[in-house]
Amino acid sequence: MGAVVGSLTMQTKTRRLSRDKADDDLEITMVCHRPEGLDQLEALTNFSKKELQVLYRGFKNECPSGVVNEETFKQIYAQFFPHGDASTYAHYLFNAFDTAHSGSIKFEDFVTALSILLRGSITEKLQWTFNLYDINRDGYINKEEMTDIVRAIYDMMGKYTYPVLKNDAPKQHVEAFFQKMDKNRDGVVTLDEFIFSCQEDENIMRSLQLFENVI
Amino acid sequence: MAAGVATWLPFARAAAVGWLPLAKKTMPKPPIDNSSKSDEILYVNVSGVRFQTWKNTLDRYPETLLGSSEKEFFYNEDTQEYFFDRDPEMFRHILNFYRTGKLHYPRNECIQAFDEELAFYGIVPEIIGDCCMEEYRDRKKENQERLAEDTEANEGMDAPLPPNSTSRERLWRAFENPHTSTMALVFYYVTGFFIAVSVIANVVETVPCRPHKGSAKELPCGEKYHLAFFCMDTACVLIFTFEYLMRLFAAPSRCKFMRSVMSVIDVVAIMPYYIGLVMPENEDVSGAFVTLRVFRVFRIFKFSRHSQGLRILGYTLKSCASELGFLLFSLTMAIIIFATVMFYAEKGTKGSTFTSIPASFWYTIVTMTTLGYGDMVPNTIAGKIFGSICSLSGVLVIALPVPVIVSNFSRIYHQNQRADKMRAQQKVRMARIRMAKKGTANAFLQYKEDRNIGDPDGDNSALCVKNRSAFEHQHNHLLHCLEKTTNHEFTNEMNYSELCMTESVGYRTSRSTSLSSHQGAQNNSTGCCPRRARRRAAMRLANSTVSVSRGSVQELDTLHLKTTSIPPQTRSSLNAQMCDMKLNCGDQDFTAAIISIPTPPANSPDESLPPSPAPILGILRNTRATAYTQDSVKISSL
């Protein structure tokens, strides 16, 4: 008898909880952000007005609130790499995009980064990449940071690769990278070493040209 | 892939710049996007209602009518618009799907009309968003059930049997649907009649009849007209047995039939008779025999074949079993509590009927269900107080759960259906997600194949390649860049498991150099999966001969990577060591074939063919990864 009454009361409690949560969710979605004017963005970036319009329409469609938070970012990025787990790399990428460290990417951040990556000079691109690798933003890339990044990239490949991914593949990759980049063998790579080494490498220079007409 | 993802693809590709310094190889060239960059507004006229939308919006879903080139068939040159002679109200929802990526089901529309529109526009109904999915499925199921009932009703009556059915199938059909033939109907009514006769006979048997002349004792009719009842019983049992045997013969799956509830009831109904025949006229045993006769009452359940309502009731009770169980449990608790209390309250009194706690159970039950027979009454004041509490709480205990059970039953019934639906939907959704993931994964592998079959210089004029959208091209290019960065390739699960096999075995063989262990392992494995085991064995042999060091697997890797120079070397090295292996692998009958694909020098395969069918060591490649076998020799052992 008591059990019956008890079960009845339990039901009402859970209902109340769900209602509170719904109210909270309602509040969060009300946050909205509007970007700066079209002219200002055109001045800030290397895109034309039309391109900015296309970019914004797509962005606004996906994120009506005007901002992308890290969860959404990870989900979006994961859809491009169904084989493996893209969340770690997406996290680093998010931090690279979110230059103001506000926890969300606004349209301006989005478009500024795209402008550098697609329309920027070689130095700017390499600088952006350096910022991506430098996780703690101290101006140096050390082996641990690099290993984290490389491991995140390998995670995106997933399990089913050919040849089979060995556990020390990221480590070997990092070793090779440091061999090439770390000129003074002090165990860290600075921005200048990085840019200099990349400019020496023909492959990298050629590849950098490839991504110009993505939009 | 979801629509909006197409918007983010440029950003993902731009972010690929971050991989460049790490890449060991050069990035592949991006696909050339010849389509005009600027977006244009399209006009779509649906039965006079003009819609306008960006071309990009429609291009988001290239596998639908509006997103593909199929819409060109509807293009009207004179008015420069796409004209569709369909329902404009429905089109609004379709277009919203393109805009928002979520398809909603309008509740006021007919489900079939909606389905037809979706089919016309090439949209799969599974994309309906979660908000409307349940409603959609409910309506659809309802509709389907209604249609199925109608068709079944029509069919059940008139449809003639397929001409080639055996007599067994016809018999089964006659049993299941008595309305199909006159004979079946007759049989149906006859069995029904006999069930009724049997039940009534069982009942009447026990009614006291007037005694024989000259005897004072009243007899139950069963004993007075013993022979008559016996004959009736025999006749009924004969009919039932005949029916049961016929059903058993006609059943498509005898095991399943024997396990079904109805057949169990049939057996239980006729068993007592046969047991009675078999058993001797022993005094001790006849007591048990009397008990068996009780089972004859189960014949009444045979009516459930004749009554739909009874079947529904049975199903209802079955589905409500847990709630009933709970009621029983709480009742039992209350009974035990009150019985104990009453027993101890009435313990002292002289001549009390509450002789033990189990004896008090009867009082408690009678009082709680407000029956109040009065055969047991408390005499002490404490007893009376607790007795009244018992009867009051009885009302509550019985009365409260019953509506709860009724509402619980209805709630649980619907909830179960919904839970099953949810689980099925969840499974479907997971399966869909998995399939989509696999689809995109496989799409990339397919793209790699096509790319290598076609001209590797990027002049993709093959028709299959052209049919891919720009989005797919760019996405595949992105994945290709990732491959180049990490210097590993994507494969599918099959290849991966085989590769794992070779690697693990390769490491094992490198450590143990004795070949007898190979043989032992081979013998064990051929048992379960001969073909695979032989392939595995071939790989193991290959591993062991190529080198005994840890580098064996890497050498295999280099073998797989194709340049024209490497294969001849390794093949010769394999040939050189073949004679060593011949001795040890003599008892395995490998017949070998060498299949060489394009380039390597044509003479060497002939040379390497040994005169006798000796084992030739092979590197086996799965045919799926044909992209990379163009320059390597494929040797397989059959």
Short mmCIF file of C-alpha atoms in Angstrom, two decimals, chain B residues 128-511:
data_model
loop_
_atom_site.label_atom_id
_atom_site.label_comp_id
_atom_site.label_asym_id
_atom_site.label_seq_id
_atom_site.Cartn_x
_atom_site.Cartn_y
_atom_site.Cartn_z
CA ILE B 128 11.43 13.30 -40.28
CA GLY B 129 12.58 15.16 -37.22
CA ASP B 130 12.15 13.76 -33.74
CA CYS B 131 9.40 16.21 -32.94
CA CYS B 132 7.10 14.76 -35.56
CA MET B 133 8.44 11.26 -35.93
CA GLU B 134 6.25 9.59 -33.34
CA GLU B 135 3.08 11.10 -34.67
CA TYR B 136 4.04 10.12 -38.18
CA ARG B 137 4.77 6.55 -37.20
CA ASP B 138 1.59 6.21 -35.17
CA ARG B 139 -0.56 7.47 -37.98
CA LYS B 140 1.23 5.35 -40.49
CA LYS B 141 0.92 2.22 -38.43
CA GLU B 142 -2.73 2.88 -37.76
CA ASN B 143 -3.34 3.36 -41.42
CA GLN B 144 -1.46 0.25 -42.36
CA GLU B 145 -3.26 -1.84 -39.80
CA ARG B 146 -6.60 -0.60 -41.00
CA LEU B 147 -5.69 -1.36 -44.56
CA ALA B 148 -4.33 -4.75 -43.59
CA GLU B 149 -7.52 -5.58 -41.74
CA ASP B 150 -9.60 -4.61 -44.72
CA THR B 151 -7.58 -6.63 -47.13
CA GLU B 152 -7.45 -9.53 -44.74
CA ALA B 153 -11.19 -9.44 -44.30
CA ASN B 154 -11.62 -9.43 -48.03
CA GLU B 155 -9.04 -12.08 -48.61
CA GLY B 156 -10.02 -14.29 -45.76
CA MET B 157 -13.46 -14.63 -47.18
CA ASP B 158 -12.93 -15.10 -50.82
CA ALA B 159 -9.41 -15.78 -51.77
CA PRO B 160 -8.97 -19.18 -53.29
CA LEU B 161 -5.99 -21.20 -52.28
CA PRO B 162 -3.01 -21.26 -54.58
CA PRO B 163 -3.52 -24.20 -56.85
CA ASN B 164 -0.33 -26.00 -55.93
CA SER B 165 -0.93 -26.25 -52.19
CA THR B 166 -0.67 -29.65 -50.67
CA SER B 167 -3.50 -31.28 -48.83
CA ARG B 168 -1.62 -30.51 -45.64
CA GLU B 169 -1.60 -26.81 -46.35
CA ARG B 170 -5.26 -26.88 -47.22
CA LEU B 171 -6.07 -28.72 -44.03
CA TRP B 172 -4.17 -26.18 -41.96
CA ARG B 173 -5.94 -23.36 -43.66
CA ALA B 174 -9.27 -24.99 -43.02
CA PHE B 175 -8.44 -25.24 -39.34
CA GLU B 176 -7.22 -21.66 -39.03
CA ASN B 177 -9.90 -19.97 -41.09
CA PRO B 178 -13.07 -21.97 -40.77
CA HIS B 179 -14.92 -19.67 -43.09
CA THR B 180 -12.99 -20.75 -46.14
CA SER B 181 -14.79 -23.95 -46.88
CA THR B 182 -18.03 -25.55 -45.91
CA MET B 183 -16.32 -28.62 -44.53
CA ALA B 184 -14.18 -26.46 -42.27
CA LEU B 185 -17.22 -24.60 -41.06
CA VAL B 186 -19.02 -27.80 -40.32
CA PHE B 187 -16.06 -29.15 -38.45
CA TYR B 188 -15.76 -25.89 -36.53
CA TYR B 189 -19.32 -26.00 -35.35
CA VAL B 190 -19.19 -29.69 -34.58
CA THR B 191 -16.17 -29.26 -32.35
CA GLY B 192 -17.80 -26.28 -30.70
CA PHE B 193 -20.90 -28.33 -30.06
CA PHE B 194 -18.94 -31.16 -28.59
CA ILE B 195 -16.98 -28.84 -26.33
CA ALA B 196 -20.26 -27.50 -25.02
CA VAL B 197 -21.64 -31.00 -24.62
CA SER B 198 -18.57 -32.12 -22.77
CA VAL B 199 -18.62 -29.17 -20.40
CA ILE B 200 -22.31 -29.54 -19.68
CA ALA B 201 -21.89 -33.26 -19.13
CA ASN B 202 -19.14 -32.56 -16.63
CA VAL B 203 -21.41 -30.19 -14.80
CA VAL B 204 -24.52 -32.31 -14.87
CA GLU B 205 -22.57 -35.36 -13.78
CA THR B 206 -22.39 -34.03 -10.27
CA VAL B 207 -26.02 -33.02 -9.85
CA PRO B 208 -27.85 -35.40 -7.54
CA CYS B 209 -30.45 -37.46 -9.30
CA ARG B 210 -33.26 -39.41 -7.89
CA PRO B 211 -31.93 -42.61 -6.48
CA HIS B 212 -32.53 -46.07 -7.89
CA LYS B 213 -35.76 -47.75 -6.94
CA GLY B 214 -35.28 -49.42 -3.63
CA SER B 215 -32.35 -47.39 -2.45
CA ALA B 216 -32.53 -44.39 -0.15
CA LYS B 217 -29.24 -42.71 -0.92
CA GLU B 218 -29.15 -39.94 -3.45
CA LEU B 219 -26.72 -40.43 -6.22
CA PRO B 220 -25.08 -37.89 -8.43
CA CYS B 221 -26.25 -38.41 -11.97
CA GLY B 222 -22.81 -39.34 -13.05
CA GLU B 223 -22.97 -42.54 -11.07
CA LYS B 224 -26.58 -43.33 -11.85
CA TYR B 225 -26.21 -43.09 -15.56
CA HIS B 226 -22.62 -44.12 -15.47
CA LEU B 227 -22.60 -45.79 -18.83
CA ALA B 228 -24.32 -42.92 -20.63
CA PHE B 229 -21.93 -40.36 -19.33
CA PHE B 230 -19.02 -42.61 -20.09
CA CYS B 231 -20.14 -42.99 -23.68
CA MET B 232 -20.63 -39.25 -24.04
CA ASP B 233 -17.21 -38.60 -22.56
CA THR B 234 -15.65 -41.13 -24.88
CA ALA B 235 -17.28 -39.60 -27.91
CA CYS B 236 -16.11 -36.12 -26.95
CA VAL B 237 -12.60 -37.28 -26.26
CA LEU B 238 -12.50 -39.14 -29.54
CA ILE B 239 -13.51 -36.01 -31.41
CA PHE B 240 -10.99 -33.92 -29.53
CA THR B 241 -8.21 -36.42 -30.09
CA PHE B 242 -9.04 -36.64 -33.76
CA GLU B 243 -9.01 -32.86 -34.02
CA TYR B 244 -5.72 -32.60 -32.19
CA LEU B 245 -4.05 -35.19 -34.37
CA MET B 246 -5.35 -33.52 -37.49
CA ARG B 247 -4.00 -30.18 -36.37
CA LEU B 248 -0.70 -31.73 -35.49
CA PHE B 249 -0.49 -33.31 -38.92
CA ALA B 250 -1.43 -30.11 -40.73
CA ALA B 251 0.73 -27.74 -38.73
CA PRO B 252 3.51 -26.18 -40.79
CA SER B 253 5.88 -26.32 -37.85
CA ARG B 254 5.09 -29.18 -35.55
CA CYS B 255 7.43 -28.15 -32.76
CA LYS B 256 6.00 -24.68 -32.69
CA PHE B 257 2.50 -26.02 -32.74
CA MET B 258 3.15 -28.36 -29.86
CA ARG B 259 4.50 -25.49 -27.81
CA SER B 260 1.57 -23.19 -28.43
CA VAL B 261 -0.95 -22.53 -25.67
CA MET B 262 -3.95 -23.93 -27.50
CA SER B 263 -2.30 -27.25 -28.13
CA VAL B 264 -1.30 -27.53 -24.50
CA ILE B 265 -4.89 -26.88 -23.50
CA ASP B 266 -6.02 -29.56 -25.93
CA VAL B 267 -3.65 -32.09 -24.48
CA VAL B 268 -4.58 -31.26 -20.91
CA ALA B 269 -8.23 -31.57 -21.80
CA ILE B 270 -8.01 -35.10 -23.15
CA MET B 271 -5.26 -36.51 -20.96
CA PRO B 272 -7.42 -37.37 -17.93
CA TYR B 273 -9.56 -39.66 -19.98
CA TYR B 274 -6.66 -41.70 -21.27
CA ILE B 275 -5.00 -41.79 -17.91
CA GLY B 276 -8.26 -42.99 -16.48
CA LEU B 277 -8.40 -45.77 -19.02
CA VAL B 278 -4.90 -46.86 -18.32
CA MET B 279 -5.03 -46.70 -14.55
CA PRO B 280 -6.16 -49.74 -12.61
CA GLU B 281 -9.22 -49.62 -10.32
CA ASN B 282 -7.05 -49.09 -7.29
CA GLU B 283 -8.53 -47.37 -4.25
CA ASP B 284 -5.41 -45.34 -3.47
CA VAL B 285 -4.85 -44.18 -6.94
CA SER B 286 -8.43 -43.35 -7.67
CA GLY B 287 -8.11 -40.40 -5.32
CA ALA B 288 -5.51 -38.95 -7.57
CA PHE B 289 -7.65 -39.91 -10.51
CA VAL B 290 -10.49 -37.81 -9.19
CA THR B 291 -8.15 -34.86 -9.10
CA LEU B 292 -7.28 -35.47 -12.69
CA ARG B 293 -10.91 -35.22 -13.64
CA VAL B 294 -10.77 -31.63 -12.59
CA PHE B 295 -8.61 -30.96 -15.55
CA ARG B 296 -11.52 -31.77 -17.76
CA VAL B 297 -12.75 -28.30 -17.00
CA PHE B 298 -9.94 -27.01 -19.16
CA ARG B 299 -12.07 -28.04 -22.08
CA ILE B 300 -13.83 -24.79 -21.60
CA PHE B 301 -10.71 -22.99 -22.64
CA LYS B 302 -10.96 -24.67 -25.99
CA PHE B 303 -13.66 -22.15 -26.62
CA SER B 304 -11.02 -19.50 -26.99
CA ARG B 305 -10.40 -20.77 -30.48
CA HIS B 306 -13.97 -19.88 -31.16
CA SER B 307 -14.03 -16.59 -29.34
CA GLN B 308 -11.88 -13.59 -30.13
CA GLY B 309 -12.80 -11.89 -26.87
CA LEU B 310 -11.38 -14.64 -24.77
CA ARG B 311 -8.11 -14.43 -26.60
CA ILE B 312 -7.92 -10.70 -26.05
CA LEU B 313 -8.64 -11.14 -22.37
CA GLY B 314 -5.91 -13.71 -22.08
CA TYR B 315 -3.46 -11.43 -23.79
CA THR B 316 -4.48 -8.55 -21.58
CA LEU B 317 -3.89 -10.51 -18.42
CA LYS B 318 -0.59 -11.68 -19.69
CA SER B 319 0.57 -8.17 -20.44
CA CYS B 320 -0.66 -6.91 -17.09
CA ALA B 321 0.99 -9.68 -15.16
CA SER B 322 3.49 -7.53 -13.30
CA GLU B 323 0.84 -5.22 -11.94
CA LEU B 324 -1.28 -8.12 -10.85
CA GLY B 325 1.75 -9.59 -9.23
CA PHE B 326 2.35 -6.39 -7.37
CA LEU B 327 -1.25 -6.34 -6.13
CA LEU B 328 -0.89 -9.88 -4.96
CA PHE B 329 2.31 -9.08 -3.18
CA SER B 330 0.97 -6.10 -1.33
CA LEU B 331 -2.13 -8.05 -0.43
CA THR B 332 -0.02 -10.87 0.91
CA MET B 333 1.96 -8.44 3.01
CA ALA B 334 -1.17 -6.95 4.49
CA ILE B 335 -2.68 -10.36 5.11
CA ILE B 336 0.35 -11.60 6.94
CA ILE B 337 0.56 -8.47 9.05
CA PHE B 338 -3.06 -8.51 10.10
CA ALA B 339 -3.20 -12.26 10.59
CA THR B 340 -0.28 -12.08 12.95
CA VAL B 341 -1.82 -9.22 14.85
CA MET B 342 -5.21 -10.92 15.13
CA PHE B 343 -3.69 -14.17 16.22
CA TYR B 344 -1.77 -12.59 19.05
CA ALA B 345 -4.73 -10.42 20.01
CA GLU B 346 -7.05 -13.41 20.23
CA LYS B 347 -4.55 -15.78 21.68
CA GLY B 348 -5.77 -15.74 25.17
CA THR B 349 -9.48 -16.32 24.67
CA LYS B 350 -11.09 -19.66 25.28
CA GLY B 351 -12.52 -21.39 22.30
CA SER B 352 -11.06 -18.94 19.92
CA THR B 353 -11.14 -19.88 16.33
CA PHE B 354 -7.82 -18.19 15.72
CA THR B 355 -5.86 -21.33 16.31
CA SER B 356 -2.78 -20.35 14.38
CA ILE B 357 -1.53 -17.60 12.15
CA PRO B 358 -2.32 -19.49 8.95
CA ALA B 359 -5.80 -20.05 10.36
CA SER B 360 -6.04 -16.29 10.80
CA PHE B 361 -5.22 -15.80 7.16
CA TRP B 362 -8.69 -16.91 6.26
CA TYR B 363 -10.20 -14.33 8.64
CA THR B 364 -8.03 -11.57 7.26
CA ILE B 365 -8.86 -12.32 3.65
CA VAL B 366 -12.56 -12.56 4.33
CA THR B 367 -12.52 -9.30 6.26
CA MET B 368 -10.31 -7.34 3.89
CA THR B 369 -12.38 -8.22 0.89
CA THR B 370 -15.43 -7.17 2.92
CA LEU B 371 -16.98 -10.61 2.54
CA GLY B 372 -17.45 -11.17 6.24
CA TYR B 373 -18.64 -14.77 6.39
CA GLY B 374 -18.74 -14.66 10.15
CA ASP B 375 -17.29 -18.08 10.69
CA MET B 376 -14.40 -16.52 12.56
CA VAL B 377 -15.02 -13.46 14.76
CA PRO B 378 -12.76 -11.75 17.27
CA ASN B 379 -13.97 -11.70 20.89
CA THR B 380 -11.44 -9.58 22.71
CA ILE B 381 -11.58 -5.82 22.56
CA ALA B 382 -8.11 -5.64 21.10
CA GLY B 383 -9.15 -8.19 18.54
CA LYS B 384 -12.21 -6.20 17.63
CA ILE B 385 -10.22 -3.01 17.31
CA PHE B 386 -7.67 -4.65 15.06
CA GLY B 387 -10.44 -6.38 13.21
CA SER B 388 -12.07 -3.11 12.35
CA ILE B 389 -8.76 -1.62 11.32
CA CYS B 390 -8.31 -4.66 9.16
CA SER B 391 -11.62 -4.27 7.41
CA LEU B 392 -11.11 -0.53 6.87
CA SER B 393 -7.66 -1.01 5.47
CA GLY B 394 -8.98 -3.87 3.42
CA VAL B 395 -11.23 -1.47 1.63
CA LEU B 396 -8.30 0.78 0.95
CA VAL B 397 -5.93 -1.97 -0.03
CA ILE B 398 -8.34 -3.55 -2.44
CA ALA B 399 -10.03 -0.45 -3.71
CA LEU B 400 -6.97 1.71 -4.23
CA PRO B 401 -4.82 -0.47 -6.41
CA VAL B 402 -7.67 -1.54 -8.62
CA PRO B 403 -8.07 1.82 -10.37
CA VAL B 404 -4.33 2.19 -10.24
CA ILE B 405 -4.06 -1.18 -11.88
CA VAL B 406 -6.64 -0.28 -14.45
CA SER B 407 -4.95 2.99 -15.27
CA ASN B 408 -1.56 1.38 -14.92
CA PHE B 409 -2.64 -1.28 -17.27
CA SER B 410 -3.78 1.18 -19.85
CA ARG B 411 -0.69 3.32 -19.33
CA ILE B 412 1.69 0.38 -19.35
CA TYR B 413 0.03 -1.11 -22.33
CA HIS B 414 0.49 2.06 -24.32
CA GLN B 415 3.86 2.71 -22.79
CA ASN B 416 5.09 -0.75 -23.67
CA GLN B 417 4.02 -0.21 -27.18
CA ARG B 418 5.73 3.14 -27.17
CA ALA B 419 8.84 1.75 -25.49
CA ASP B 420 9.04 -0.99 -28.07
CA LYS B 421 8.52 1.58 -30.77
CA MET B 422 11.20 3.78 -29.26
CA ARG B 423 13.59 0.87 -28.98
CA ALA B 424 12.90 -0.16 -32.52
CA GLN B 425 13.23 3.44 -33.64
CA GLN B 426 16.40 3.79 -31.65
CA LYS B 427 17.76 0.69 -33.25
CA VAL B 428 16.69 1.98 -36.62
CA ARG B 429 18.19 5.35 -35.88
CA MET B 430 21.45 3.85 -34.71
CA ALA B 431 21.45 1.59 -37.70
CA ARG B 432 20.77 4.58 -39.91
CA ILE B 433 23.58 6.54 -38.34
CA ARG B 434 25.89 3.57 -38.61
CA MET B 435 24.86 3.04 -42.19
CA ALA B 436 25.34 6.70 -43.01
CA LYS B 437 28.78 6.58 -41.41
CA LYS B 438 29.61 3.41 -43.20
CA GLY B 439 28.15 4.91 -46.32
CA THR B 440 30.38 7.92 -46.15
CA ALA B 441 33.33 5.73 -45.19
CA ASN B 442 32.62 3.39 -48.05
CA ALA B 443 31.98 6.31 -50.32
CA PHE B 444 35.50 7.45 -49.74
CA LEU B 445 36.95 4.01 -50.38
CA GLN B 446 34.85 3.75 -53.52
CA TYR B 447 36.10 7.17 -54.55
CA LYS B 448 39.67 6.00 -54.11
CA GLU B 449 39.04 2.97 -56.27
CA ASP B 450 37.37 4.96 -58.99
CA ARG B 451 40.10 7.51 -58.92
CA ASN B 452 42.78 4.91 -59.45
CA ILE B 453 40.87 3.02 -62.08
CA GLY B 454 40.50 6.21 -64.03
CA ASP B 455 43.30 8.41 -65.19
CA PRO B 456 45.52 9.11 -62.21
CA ASP B 457 46.47 12.48 -63.57
CA GLY B 458 43.31 14.06 -62.38
CA ASP B 459 41.54 14.25 -65.71
CA ASN B 460 38.46 12.55 -64.37
CA SER B 461 36.33 12.00 -67.37
CA ALA B 462 34.84 8.71 -66.18
CA LEU B 463 31.09 8.99 -65.96
CA CYS B 464 30.87 7.49 -62.52
CA VAL B 465 33.23 10.07 -61.16
CA LYS B 466 31.31 12.92 -62.74
CA ASN B 467 28.10 11.90 -61.09
CA ARG B 468 29.47 12.76 -57.71
CA SER B 469 28.55 16.17 -56.50
CA ALA B 470 31.07 18.91 -55.92
CA PHE B 471 30.52 18.45 -52.23
CA GLU B 472 31.51 14.80 -52.39
CA HIS B 473 34.57 15.60 -54.41
CA GLN B 474 35.71 18.17 -51.93
CA HIS B 475 34.97 15.96 -48.96
CA ASN B 476 36.88 13.10 -50.50
CA HIS B 477 39.76 15.43 -51.19
CA LEU B 478 39.79 16.43 -47.55
CA LEU B 479 39.95 12.82 -46.41
CA HIS B 480 42.68 12.18 -48.91
CA CYS B 481 44.69 15.04 -47.43
CA LEU B 482 44.34 13.45 -44.01
CA GLU B 483 45.65 10.19 -45.38
CA LYS B 484 48.66 11.92 -46.80
CA THR B 485 49.32 13.75 -43.56
CA THR B 486 49.42 10.62 -41.47
CA ASN B 487 50.84 8.38 -44.18
CA HIS B 488 48.18 5.80 -43.43
CA GLU B 489 45.14 4.91 -45.45
CA PHE B 490 41.53 4.27 -44.65
CA THR B 491 40.40 0.73 -45.13
CA ASN B 492 37.27 -1.14 -44.19
CA GLU B 493 36.80 -3.61 -41.42
CA MET B 494 37.45 -6.72 -43.46
CA ASN B 495 40.85 -5.69 -44.65
CA TYR B 496 41.76 -4.44 -41.24
CA SER B 497 41.03 -7.75 -39.53
CA GLU B 498 43.05 -9.62 -42.11
CA LEU B 499 45.92 -7.23 -41.75
CA CYS B 500 45.79 -7.64 -38.00
CA MET B 501 46.00 -11.35 -38.50
CA THR B 502 49.13 -11.14 -40.62
CA GLU B 503 50.78 -8.72 -38.28
CA SER B 504 50.16 -10.68 -35.13
CA VAL B 505 51.20 -13.90 -36.77
CA GLY B 506 54.22 -12.24 -38.28
CA TYR B 507 55.43 -11.18 -34.89
CA ARG B 508 54.79 -14.61 -33.52
CA THR B 509 56.69 -16.41 -36.22
CA SER B 510 59.59 -14.05 -35.88
CA ARG B 511 60.05 -15.16 -32.34
#
